[in-house]
């Protein structure tokens, strides 16, 4: 069965540290890839997406993600995190039947 | 534009009962998807409706059902509730479903927190 793995369930960083959240999926077909974010008390919202072309995509608030097809990965990165980045981050993969498969999420806590 | 609204926000039921959750999408959106969110499991896809037709269905038992009305509002029903059905149920709407290389962003509602005792 298709699945999405987010390796870290909890990540704690200090402000200005660099961030990388892992996401791997198991599906051999064409996919679209997404990162969503849920800030405390807010709704889920789209952070960035990849459809095709340049495997390095940039999203809102300085986030970026790189699609590495050979590794079935779509890791999220940010060079310098801020306290306001504290949130839960979800990786999602859209299959060829348009269904979205979600990872379990990573809770990120930024210490001021 | 008003966002996606879900009612009720909180619900407490007992095992064996049934429940109906409601979702009103953003005006003009015709696609509505439902998800179950539990700690450590992420979001599990339940089903998607587009123009009153179910387009996709996740791996949930038949106790979980849904429908969409002509005004795009959607309801989800869970019959014979079990303790394991306790979760946050999220609804998301998008403008339309398109080809694989066109994505209409899903906008999420605040969810309905269901507790089954």
PDB file of C-alpha atoms in Angstrom:
ATOM      1  CA  UNK A   1       0.000   0.000   0.000  1.00  0.00           C
ATOM      2  CA  UNK A   2       1.100   3.528  -0.662  1.00  0.00           C
ATOM      3  CA  UNK A   3       2.478   5.356   2.341  1.00  0.00           C
ATOM      4  CA  UNK A   4       4.245   8.525   3.379  1.00  0.00           C
ATOM      5  CA  UNK A   5       6.861   8.458   6.131  1.00  0.00           C
ATOM      6  CA  UNK A   6       7.943  11.423   8.177  1.00  0.00           C
ATOM      7  CA  UNK A   7      10.876  10.215  10.176  1.00  0.00           C
ATOM      8  CA  UNK A   8      10.825  12.684  13.017  1.00  0.00           C
ATOM      9  CA  UNK A   9       7.681  13.004  15.076  1.00  0.00           C
ATOM     10  CA  UNK A  10       9.089  15.754  17.281  1.00  0.00           C
ATOM     11  CA  UNK A  11      11.878  18.208  16.553  1.00  0.00           C
ATOM     12  CA  UNK A  12      13.142  20.863  18.953  1.00  0.00           C
ATOM     13  CA  UNK A  13      15.457  23.589  17.663  1.00  0.00           C
ATOM     14  CA  UNK A  14      16.757  26.927  18.825  1.00  0.00           C
ATOM     15  CA  UNK A  15      16.033  30.079  16.878  1.00  0.00           C
ATOM     16  CA  UNK A  16      18.374  30.626  13.914  1.00  0.00           C
ATOM     17  CA  UNK A  17      19.131  26.913  13.625  1.00  0.00           C
ATOM     18  CA  UNK A  18      18.738  25.235  10.268  1.00  0.00           C
ATOM     19  CA  UNK A  19      15.850  22.887   9.698  1.00  0.00           C
ATOM     20  CA  UNK A  20      15.393  19.778   7.614  1.00  0.00           C
ATOM     21  CA  UNK A  21      12.310  17.580   7.948  1.00  0.00           C
ATOM     22  CA  UNK A  22      12.360  14.284   6.127  1.00  0.00           C
ATOM     23  CA  UNK A  23       9.583  12.883   3.980  1.00  0.00           C
ATOM     24  CA  UNK A  24       9.689   9.633   2.010  1.00  0.00           C
ATOM     25  CA  UNK A  25       6.916   7.982   0.081  1.00  0.00           C
ATOM     26  CA  UNK A  26       6.305   4.580  -1.402  1.00  0.00           C
ATOM     27  CA  UNK A  27       4.659   4.812  -4.815  1.00  0.00           C
ATOM     28  CA  UNK A  28       6.189   4.139  -8.173  1.00  0.00           C
ATOM     29  CA  UNK A  29       3.897   6.270 -10.327  1.00  0.00           C
ATOM     30  CA  UNK A  30       3.711   9.952 -11.063  1.00  0.00           C
ATOM     31  CA  UNK A  31       3.115  12.023  -7.954  1.00  0.00           C
ATOM     32  CA  UNK A  32       2.541  15.556  -6.840  1.00  0.00           C
ATOM     33  CA  UNK A  33       4.119  16.470  -3.511  1.00  0.00           C
ATOM     34  CA  UNK A  34       3.072  18.885  -0.814  1.00  0.00           C
ATOM     35  CA  UNK A  35       3.988  20.230   2.545  1.00  0.00           C
ATOM     36  CA  UNK A  36       1.233  21.587   4.750  1.00  0.00           C
ATOM     37  CA  UNK A  37       1.623  23.413   8.041  1.00  0.00           C
ATOM     38  CA  UNK A  38      -0.681  23.749  11.014  1.00  0.00           C
ATOM     39  CA  UNK A  39       0.185  26.573  13.387  1.00  0.00           C
ATOM     40  CA  UNK A  40      -1.170  26.320  16.946  1.00  0.00           C
ATOM     41  CA  UNK A  41      -4.889  26.989  16.935  1.00  0.00           C
ATOM     42  CA  UNK A  42      -5.054  27.455  13.172  1.00  0.00           C
ATOM     43  CA  UNK A  43      -6.231  25.453  10.203  1.00  0.00           C
ATOM     44  CA  UNK A  44      -3.981  23.390   7.985  1.00  0.00           C
ATOM     45  CA  UNK A  45      -2.550  25.481   5.179  1.00  0.00           C
ATOM     46  CA  UNK A  46      -0.403  24.807   2.132  1.00  0.00           C
ATOM     47  CA  UNK A  47       3.293  25.587   2.554  1.00  0.00           C
ATOM     48  CA  UNK A  48       4.589  24.530  -0.856  1.00  0.00           C
ATOM     49  CA  UNK A  49       3.995  22.078  -3.659  1.00  0.00           C
ATOM     50  CA  UNK A  50       5.852  20.249  -6.412  1.00  0.00           C
ATOM     51  CA  UNK A  51       4.341  19.191  -9.715  1.00  0.00           C
ATOM     52  CA  UNK A  52       7.149  19.034 -12.231  1.00  0.00           C
ATOM     53  CA  UNK A  53      10.226  20.897 -13.405  1.00  0.00           C
ATOM     54  CA  UNK A  54      12.822  22.274 -11.009  1.00  0.00           C
ATOM     55  CA  UNK A  55      13.003  19.789  -8.132  1.00  0.00           C
ATOM     56  CA  UNK A  56      13.808  22.584  -5.708  1.00  0.00           C
ATOM     57  CA  UNK A  57      10.626  24.433  -4.852  1.00  0.00           C
ATOM     58  CA  UNK A  58      10.193  27.482  -2.709  1.00  0.00           C
ATOM     59  CA  UNK A  59       7.223  28.145  -0.496  1.00  0.00           C
ATOM     60  CA  UNK A  60       5.996  30.739   1.908  1.00  0.00           C
ATOM     61  CA  UNK A  61       7.952  32.086   4.883  1.00  0.00           C
ATOM     62  CA  UNK A  62      11.356  31.067   3.520  1.00  0.00           C
ATOM     63  CA  UNK A  63      10.674  27.338   3.332  1.00  0.00           C
ATOM     64  CA  UNK A  64      11.887  25.204   0.462  1.00  0.00           C
ATOM     65  CA  UNK A  65      11.781  21.534  -0.417  1.00  0.00           C
ATOM     66  CA  UNK A  66      13.755  19.312  -2.748  1.00  0.00           C
ATOM     67  CA  UNK A  67      12.274  16.417  -4.673  1.00  0.00           C
ATOM     68  CA  UNK A  68      14.762  13.594  -5.165  1.00  0.00           C
ATOM     69  CA  UNK A  69      12.994  11.084  -7.381  1.00  0.00           C
ATOM     70  CA  UNK A  70      15.590   8.339  -6.981  1.00  0.00           C
ATOM     71  CA  UNK A  71      15.172   8.471  -3.222  1.00  0.00           C
ATOM     72  CA  UNK A  72      11.390   8.970  -3.242  1.00  0.00           C
ATOM     73  CA  UNK A  73      11.984  11.901  -0.942  1.00  0.00           C
ATOM     74  CA  UNK A  74      10.684  15.424  -0.558  1.00  0.00           C
ATOM     75  CA  UNK A  75      12.496  16.980   2.391  1.00  0.00           C
ATOM     76  CA  UNK A  76      11.521  20.360   3.794  1.00  0.00           C
ATOM     77  CA  UNK A  77      14.231  22.864   4.650  1.00  0.00           C
ATOM     78  CA  UNK A  78      14.671  26.302   6.112  1.00  0.00           C
ATOM     79  CA  UNK A  79      18.117  27.860   6.663  1.00  0.00           C
ATOM     80  CA  UNK A  80      17.222  29.788   9.814  1.00  0.00           C
ATOM     81  CA  UNK A  81      14.103  29.073  11.838  1.00  0.00           C
ATOM     82  CA  UNK A  82      12.141  31.532  13.918  1.00  0.00           C
ATOM     83  CA  UNK A  83      10.042  31.077  17.007  1.00  0.00           C
ATOM     84  CA  UNK A  84       6.958  31.649  14.843  1.00  0.00           C
ATOM     85  CA  UNK A  85       7.767  28.471  12.875  1.00  0.00           C
ATOM     86  CA  UNK A  86       6.564  26.409  15.813  1.00  0.00           C
ATOM     87  CA  UNK A  87       3.884  24.245  14.251  1.00  0.00           C
ATOM     88  CA  UNK A  88       3.071  20.779  13.006  1.00  0.00           C
ATOM     89  CA  UNK A  89       4.249  19.985   9.484  1.00  0.00           C
ATOM     90  CA  UNK A  90       2.660  17.404   7.226  1.00  0.00           C
ATOM     91  CA  UNK A  91       4.002  15.919   4.030  1.00  0.00           C
ATOM     92  CA  UNK A  92       1.408  14.707   1.516  1.00  0.00           C
ATOM     93  CA  UNK A  93       1.625  12.854  -1.772  1.00  0.00           C
ATOM     94  CA  UNK A  94      -1.022  13.013  -4.474  1.00  0.00           C
ATOM     95  CA  UNK A  95      -1.340   9.823  -6.453  1.00  0.00           C
ATOM     96  CA  UNK A  96      -2.417   9.410 -10.041  1.00  0.00           C
ATOM     97  CA  UNK A  97      -6.008   8.835  -8.888  1.00  0.00           C
ATOM     98  CA  UNK A  98      -5.861  12.285  -7.198  1.00  0.00           C
ATOM     99  CA  UNK A  99      -6.001  10.806  -3.719  1.00  0.00           C
ATOM    100  CA  UNK A 100      -3.823  12.540  -1.139  1.00  0.00           C
ATOM    101  CA  UNK A 101      -1.780  10.291   1.166  1.00  0.00           C
ATOM    102  CA  UNK A 102      -0.516  12.014   4.297  1.00  0.00           C
ATOM    103  CA  UNK A 103       2.412  11.537   6.598  1.00  0.00           C
ATOM    104  CA  UNK A 104       1.896  11.352  10.354  1.00  0.00           C
ATOM    105  CA  UNK A 105       3.240  14.859  10.863  1.00  0.00           C
ATOM    106  CA  UNK A 106       6.244  16.386  12.618  1.00  0.00           C
ATOM    107  CA  UNK A 107       5.778  18.670  15.572  1.00  0.00           C
ATOM    108  CA  UNK A 108       8.391  21.402  15.467  1.00  0.00           C
ATOM    109  CA  UNK A 109       9.143  23.444  18.576  1.00  0.00           C
ATOM    110  CA  UNK A 110      11.428  26.445  18.299  1.00  0.00           C
ATOM    111  CA  UNK A 111      12.987  27.625  21.540  1.00  0.00           C
ATOM    112  CA  UNK A 112      13.314  31.422  21.715  1.00  0.00           C
TER     113      UNK A 112
ATOM    114  CA  UNK B   1     -14.663  35.088   1.358  1.00  0.00           C
ATOM    115  CA  UNK B   2     -15.758  33.010   4.312  1.00  0.00           C
ATOM    116  CA  UNK B   3     -13.643  29.942   4.966  1.00  0.00           C
ATOM    117  CA  UNK B   4     -14.657  26.336   5.290  1.00  0.00           C
ATOM    118  CA  UNK B   5     -17.013  25.856   8.191  1.00  0.00           C
ATOM    119  CA  UNK B   6     -17.710  22.674  10.063  1.00  0.00           C
ATOM    120  CA  UNK B   7     -20.441  21.949  12.561  1.00  0.00           C
ATOM    121  CA  UNK B   8     -20.532  21.000  15.281  1.00  0.00           C
ATOM    122  CA  UNK B   9     -17.048  21.803  16.538  1.00  0.00           C
ATOM    123  CA  UNK B  10     -17.218  19.309  19.386  1.00  0.00           C
ATOM    124  CA  UNK B  11     -19.289  16.194  19.862  1.00  0.00           C
ATOM    125  CA  UNK B  12     -19.476  13.547  22.545  1.00  0.00           C
ATOM    126  CA  UNK B  13     -21.229  10.285  21.764  1.00  0.00           C
ATOM    127  CA  UNK B  14     -21.387   6.804  23.222  1.00  0.00           C
ATOM    128  CA  UNK B  15     -20.548   3.529  21.553  1.00  0.00           C
ATOM    129  CA  UNK B  16     -23.205   2.264  19.218  1.00  0.00           C
ATOM    130  CA  UNK B  17     -24.656   5.681  18.448  1.00  0.00           C
ATOM    131  CA  UNK B  18     -24.454   7.360  15.103  1.00  0.00           C
ATOM    132  CA  UNK B  19     -23.294  10.856  14.240  1.00  0.00           C
ATOM    133  CA  UNK B  20     -23.597  13.285  11.350  1.00  0.00           C
ATOM    134  CA  UNK B  21     -21.024  15.975  10.709  1.00  0.00           C
ATOM    135  CA  UNK B  22     -21.528  18.893   8.381  1.00  0.00           C
ATOM    136  CA  UNK B  23     -19.169  20.860   6.173  1.00  0.00           C
ATOM    137  CA  UNK B  24     -19.853  24.043   4.225  1.00  0.00           C
ATOM    138  CA  UNK B  25     -17.150  24.702   1.629  1.00  0.00           C
ATOM    139  CA  UNK B  26     -15.876  28.044   0.479  1.00  0.00           C
ATOM    140  CA  UNK B  27     -18.371  29.665  -1.852  1.00  0.00           C
ATOM    141  CA  UNK B  28     -17.765  28.460  -5.403  1.00  0.00           C
ATOM    142  CA  UNK B  29     -15.820  25.382  -4.369  1.00  0.00           C
ATOM    143  CA  UNK B  30     -17.302  22.150  -5.675  1.00  0.00           C
ATOM    144  CA  UNK B  31     -14.894  19.582  -4.291  1.00  0.00           C
ATOM    145  CA  UNK B  32     -15.081  18.483  -0.660  1.00  0.00           C
ATOM    146  CA  UNK B  33     -12.770  15.968   0.976  1.00  0.00           C
ATOM    147  CA  UNK B  34     -13.036  14.439   4.430  1.00  0.00           C
ATOM    148  CA  UNK B  35     -10.164  13.301   6.621  1.00  0.00           C
ATOM    149  CA  UNK B  36      -9.766  11.664   9.992  1.00  0.00           C
ATOM    150  CA  UNK B  37      -6.881  13.021  12.061  1.00  0.00           C
ATOM    151  CA  UNK B  38      -5.533  11.179  15.080  1.00  0.00           C
ATOM    152  CA  UNK B  39      -2.318  11.790  17.041  1.00  0.00           C
ATOM    153  CA  UNK B  40       0.567   9.913  15.491  1.00  0.00           C
ATOM    154  CA  UNK B  41      -1.457   8.798  12.460  1.00  0.00           C
ATOM    155  CA  UNK B  42      -1.651  12.021  10.543  1.00  0.00           C
ATOM    156  CA  UNK B  43      -4.576  12.518   8.220  1.00  0.00           C
ATOM    157  CA  UNK B  44      -6.379   9.505   6.878  1.00  0.00           C
ATOM    158  CA  UNK B  45      -8.413  10.132   3.733  1.00  0.00           C
ATOM    159  CA  UNK B  46     -12.070   9.205   4.037  1.00  0.00           C
ATOM    160  CA  UNK B  47     -13.674  10.308   0.769  1.00  0.00           C
ATOM    161  CA  UNK B  48     -13.954  13.093  -1.751  1.00  0.00           C
ATOM    162  CA  UNK B  49     -17.073  14.483  -3.360  1.00  0.00           C
ATOM    163  CA  UNK B  50     -17.298  16.595  -6.463  1.00  0.00           C
ATOM    164  CA  UNK B  51     -20.600  17.847  -7.851  1.00  0.00           C
ATOM    165  CA  UNK B  52     -22.571  15.480  -5.611  1.00  0.00           C
ATOM    166  CA  UNK B  53     -20.607  12.420  -6.762  1.00  0.00           C
ATOM    167  CA  UNK B  54     -18.132  10.466  -4.700  1.00  0.00           C
ATOM    168  CA  UNK B  55     -14.878  10.517  -6.677  1.00  0.00           C
ATOM    169  CA  UNK B  56     -12.531   8.776  -4.277  1.00  0.00           C
ATOM    170  CA  UNK B  57     -12.825   6.675  -1.179  1.00  0.00           C
ATOM    171  CA  UNK B  58     -10.248   5.740   1.425  1.00  0.00           C
ATOM    172  CA  UNK B  59      -9.909   2.490   3.337  1.00  0.00           C
ATOM    173  CA  UNK B  60     -12.569   2.949   5.950  1.00  0.00           C
ATOM    174  CA  UNK B  61     -15.385   0.535   6.826  1.00  0.00           C
ATOM    175  CA  UNK B  62     -18.866   1.010   5.454  1.00  0.00           C
ATOM    176  CA  UNK B  63     -19.937   2.599   8.749  1.00  0.00           C
ATOM    177  CA  UNK B  64     -18.414   5.776   7.354  1.00  0.00           C
ATOM    178  CA  UNK B  65     -20.479   7.362   4.636  1.00  0.00           C
ATOM    179  CA  UNK B  66     -20.978  10.756   3.129  1.00  0.00           C
ATOM    180  CA  UNK B  67     -22.908  12.772   0.666  1.00  0.00           C
ATOM    181  CA  UNK B  68     -22.825  16.129  -1.041  1.00  0.00           C
ATOM    182  CA  UNK B  69     -25.731  18.375  -1.800  1.00  0.00           C
ATOM    183  CA  UNK B  70     -26.387  20.530  -4.840  1.00  0.00           C
ATOM    184  CA  UNK B  71     -25.061  23.598  -2.995  1.00  0.00           C
ATOM    185  CA  UNK B  72     -21.767  21.682  -2.421  1.00  0.00           C
ATOM    186  CA  UNK B  73     -22.356  21.351   1.306  1.00  0.00           C
ATOM    187  CA  UNK B  74     -21.342  17.927   2.507  1.00  0.00           C
ATOM    188  CA  UNK B  75     -22.240  15.654   5.365  1.00  0.00           C
ATOM    189  CA  UNK B  76     -20.400  12.718   6.816  1.00  0.00           C
ATOM    190  CA  UNK B  77     -22.146  10.016   8.799  1.00  0.00           C
ATOM    191  CA  UNK B  78     -20.648   7.425  11.094  1.00  0.00           C
ATOM    192  CA  UNK B  79     -22.949   4.669  12.298  1.00  0.00           C
ATOM    193  CA  UNK B  80     -22.458   2.254  15.196  1.00  0.00           C
ATOM    194  CA  UNK B  81     -19.708   4.338  16.750  1.00  0.00           C
ATOM    195  CA  UNK B  82     -16.662   2.644  18.217  1.00  0.00           C
ATOM    196  CA  UNK B  83     -14.145   3.978  20.723  1.00  0.00           C
ATOM    197  CA  UNK B  84     -11.532   4.063  17.972  1.00  0.00           C
ATOM    198  CA  UNK B  85     -13.614   6.561  16.006  1.00  0.00           C
ATOM    199  CA  UNK B  86     -12.609   9.299  18.453  1.00  0.00           C
ATOM    200  CA  UNK B  87     -10.686  11.773  16.337  1.00  0.00           C
ATOM    201  CA  UNK B  88     -10.652  15.168  14.706  1.00  0.00           C
ATOM    202  CA  UNK B  89     -12.606  15.052  11.458  1.00  0.00           C
ATOM    203  CA  UNK B  90     -11.437  17.584   8.911  1.00  0.00           C
ATOM    204  CA  UNK B  91     -13.161  18.805   5.831  1.00  0.00           C
ATOM    205  CA  UNK B  92     -11.319  20.474   2.973  1.00  0.00           C
ATOM    206  CA  UNK B  93     -12.712  22.195  -0.086  1.00  0.00           C
ATOM    207  CA  UNK B  94     -11.171  23.135  -3.409  1.00  0.00           C
ATOM    208  CA  UNK B  95     -12.405  24.895  -6.496  1.00  0.00           C
ATOM    209  CA  UNK B  96     -12.382  21.861  -8.740  1.00  0.00           C
ATOM    210  CA  UNK B  97     -10.543  18.681  -9.391  1.00  0.00           C
ATOM    211  CA  UNK B  98      -8.329  18.740 -12.420  1.00  0.00           C
ATOM    212  CA  UNK B  99      -5.634  16.729 -14.144  1.00  0.00           C
ATOM    213  CA  UNK B 100      -2.606  15.487 -12.293  1.00  0.00           C
ATOM    214  CA  UNK B 101      -0.623  18.575 -13.242  1.00  0.00           C
ATOM    215  CA  UNK B 102      -3.202  21.014 -12.052  1.00  0.00           C
ATOM    216  CA  UNK B 103      -3.815  21.320  -8.386  1.00  0.00           C
ATOM    217  CA  UNK B 104      -6.447  23.368  -6.748  1.00  0.00           C
ATOM    218  CA  UNK B 105      -5.328  24.034  -3.226  1.00  0.00           C
ATOM    219  CA  UNK B 106      -7.392  22.416  -0.533  1.00  0.00           C
ATOM    220  CA  UNK B 107      -8.614  24.778   2.148  1.00  0.00           C
ATOM    221  CA  UNK B 108      -9.251  23.172   5.479  1.00  0.00           C
ATOM    222  CA  UNK B 109     -11.921  23.817   8.059  1.00  0.00           C
ATOM    223  CA  UNK B 110     -11.322  23.833  11.815  1.00  0.00           C
ATOM    224  CA  UNK B 111     -12.563  20.272  12.216  1.00  0.00           C
ATOM    225  CA  UNK B 112     -15.085  18.506  14.394  1.00  0.00           C
ATOM    226  CA  UNK B 113     -13.619  16.850  17.466  1.00  0.00           C
ATOM    227  CA  UNK B 114     -15.569  13.635  18.079  1.00  0.00           C
ATOM    228  CA  UNK B 115     -15.191  11.803  21.359  1.00  0.00           C
ATOM    229  CA  UNK B 116     -16.745   8.375  21.713  1.00  0.00           C
ATOM    230  CA  UNK B 117     -17.234   7.133  25.260  1.00  0.00           C
TER     231      UNK B 117
END
